[in-house]
Structure formats: structure tokens, C-alpha cells
């Protein structure tokens, strides 16, 4: 789901908790800037070592993709739109079953 978010201060609060719970790498696959926008495609790999809200640590390996577009104003991010593979993330954690497999 794509969402516009004013300012990016809240991200500074959320990301450290996520990174601590799933240590690994966050690689920029592509980054393009045009006008006042910067688009970034990311690949995040890690291991679910600590609890996330509502999800106890599983020890599962993760690989998640995301795309983020920032609008820059006065040299700082002013808005953000992002999309990530939340379904794949939850399946890798075992919260949701893989598609095509019957549920019990």
C-alpha cells in the first residue's frame, strides 16, 4: 500500500526497533532523483532475532523488498510514499501461510 507521510521524524523512531529485531543488511538496489523527488528500491535481509510488536522472535531468515519515494523540501525529506512486501514478510515470519498451501 502506498501512503503519503508528512515529515519523516516518525521513521527515526520506528526503524531502530525494526533493525534491532531483524539485524542484517539494508541494500539500496536503485536510486533515482528528479526534480524534488528521490526514489529508492531497497532489499533488506536479516534474521528475526527479537520480538516485533505482536510477533515473538522466530529466528527465521528474512528477505524483504521495498520502494520509497521522498519529496525533498529545503534539503530535507518533507513527504514519503512507500510500498513494501508485507505479505512476503509475514509469510517468512510464519505469521501467515504461504499462498497455495492449505491452512489447518
Coordinates of C-alpha atoms in Angstrom, one line a residue:
X1 CA 0.0 0.0 0.0
X2 CA 1.3 3.4 -0.9
X3 CA 0.9 6.2 1.7
X4 CA 1.9 9.8 1.8
X5 CA 3.5 10.6 5.2
X6 CA 4.2 14.2 6.2
X7 CA 7.8 14.6 7.5
X8 CA 10.0 11.6 8.3
X9 CA 10.6 12.1 12.0
X10 CA 8.4 9.1 13.0
X11 CA 10.6 6.8 10.8
X12 CA 13.6 7.6 13.0
X13 CA 11.6 6.1 15.9
X14 CA 10.3 3.0 14.1
X15 CA 13.4 1.9 12.1
X16 CA 15.8 1.4 15.1
X17 CA 13.4 -1.1 16.7
X18 CA 12.9 -3.0 13.4
X19 CA 16.7 -3.1 12.8
X20 CA 17.4 -4.4 16.3
X21 CA 14.8 -7.1 15.9
X22 CA 16.0 -8.2 12.5
X23 CA 19.7 -7.5 12.2
X24 CA 21.2 -7.9 8.8
X25 CA 21.7 -5.7 5.7
X26 CA 19.7 -3.0 4.0
X27 CA 21.0 -2.6 0.4
X28 CA 20.0 0.2 -2.0
X29 CA 19.3 -1.6 -5.2
X30 CA 18.4 1.5 -7.3
X31 CA 18.1 5.2 -6.5
X32 CA 16.9 7.9 -8.9
X33 CA 16.4 11.6 -8.3
X34 CA 14.5 14.0 -10.5
X35 CA 13.1 17.4 -9.5
X36 CA 12.2 17.4 -5.8
X37 CA 11.7 13.6 -5.7
X38 CA 14.1 10.7 -4.8
X39 CA 13.0 7.1 -5.5
X40 CA 14.8 4.3 -3.8
X41 CA 14.4 0.5 -4.2
X42 CA 15.7 -1.5 -1.2
X43 CA 16.5 -5.1 -0.4
X44 CA 16.5 -5.9 3.3
X45 CA 18.0 -9.2 4.6
X46 CA 18.2 -10.3 8.2
X47 CA 17.2 -12.7 10.9
X48 CA 14.2 -12.2 13.2
X49 CA 16.1 -12.3 16.5
X50 CA 14.0 -10.1 18.7
X51 CA 10.2 -9.6 19.2
X52 CA 8.4 -7.3 16.9
X53 CA 5.0 -5.8 18.0
X54 CA 2.7 -8.8 18.3
X55 CA 5.3 -11.2 16.7
X56 CA 7.7 -13.2 19.0
X57 CA 11.2 -13.8 17.7
X58 CA 11.2 -16.7 15.3
X59 CA 14.9 -17.0 14.3
X60 CA 13.7 -17.1 10.6
X61 CA 15.8 -15.6 7.8
X62 CA 14.1 -12.7 6.0
X63 CA 14.4 -11.1 2.6
X64 CA 12.1 -8.2 2.0
X65 CA 11.9 -5.6 -0.8
X66 CA 10.6 -2.1 -0.5
X67 CA 10.3 1.1 -2.7
X68 CA 10.3 4.5 -1.1
X69 CA 9.8 7.9 -2.8
X70 CA 10.8 11.1 -0.8
X71 CA 9.8 14.6 -1.7
X72 CA 12.6 16.9 -0.7
X73 CA 12.0 20.5 0.5
X74 CA 14.8 22.8 1.6
X75 CA 17.3 19.9 1.5
X76 CA 15.2 17.7 3.8
X77 CA 12.6 15.0 3.3
X78 CA 9.2 16.6 3.5
X79 CA 6.9 13.7 2.4
X80 CA 7.3 10.0 1.9
X81 CA 5.4 7.4 -0.1
X82 CA 6.4 3.7 0.4
X83 CA 5.5 0.2 -0.6
X84 CA 6.9 -3.0 0.9
X85 CA 6.3 -6.7 0.6
X86 CA 4.3 -7.0 3.8
X87 CA 2.7 -10.3 2.7
X88 CA 6.1 -11.9 2.0
X89 CA 7.5 -10.6 5.3
X90 CA 4.6 -12.0 7.3
X91 CA 4.9 -15.4 5.5
X92 CA 8.6 -15.5 6.1
X93 CA 7.9 -15.0 9.8
X94 CA 5.3 -17.8 9.8
X95 CA 2.5 -15.4 10.8
X96 CA 0.7 -16.2 7.5
X97 CA 0.9 -19.4 5.5
X98 CA 2.5 -19.3 2.0
X99 CA 0.0 -18.9 -0.8
X100 CA -1.4 -22.1 -2.3
X101 CA -0.9 -24.2 0.8
X102 CA -3.9 -25.3 2.8
X103 CA -4.4 -23.9 6.3
X104 CA -5.1 -26.2 9.2

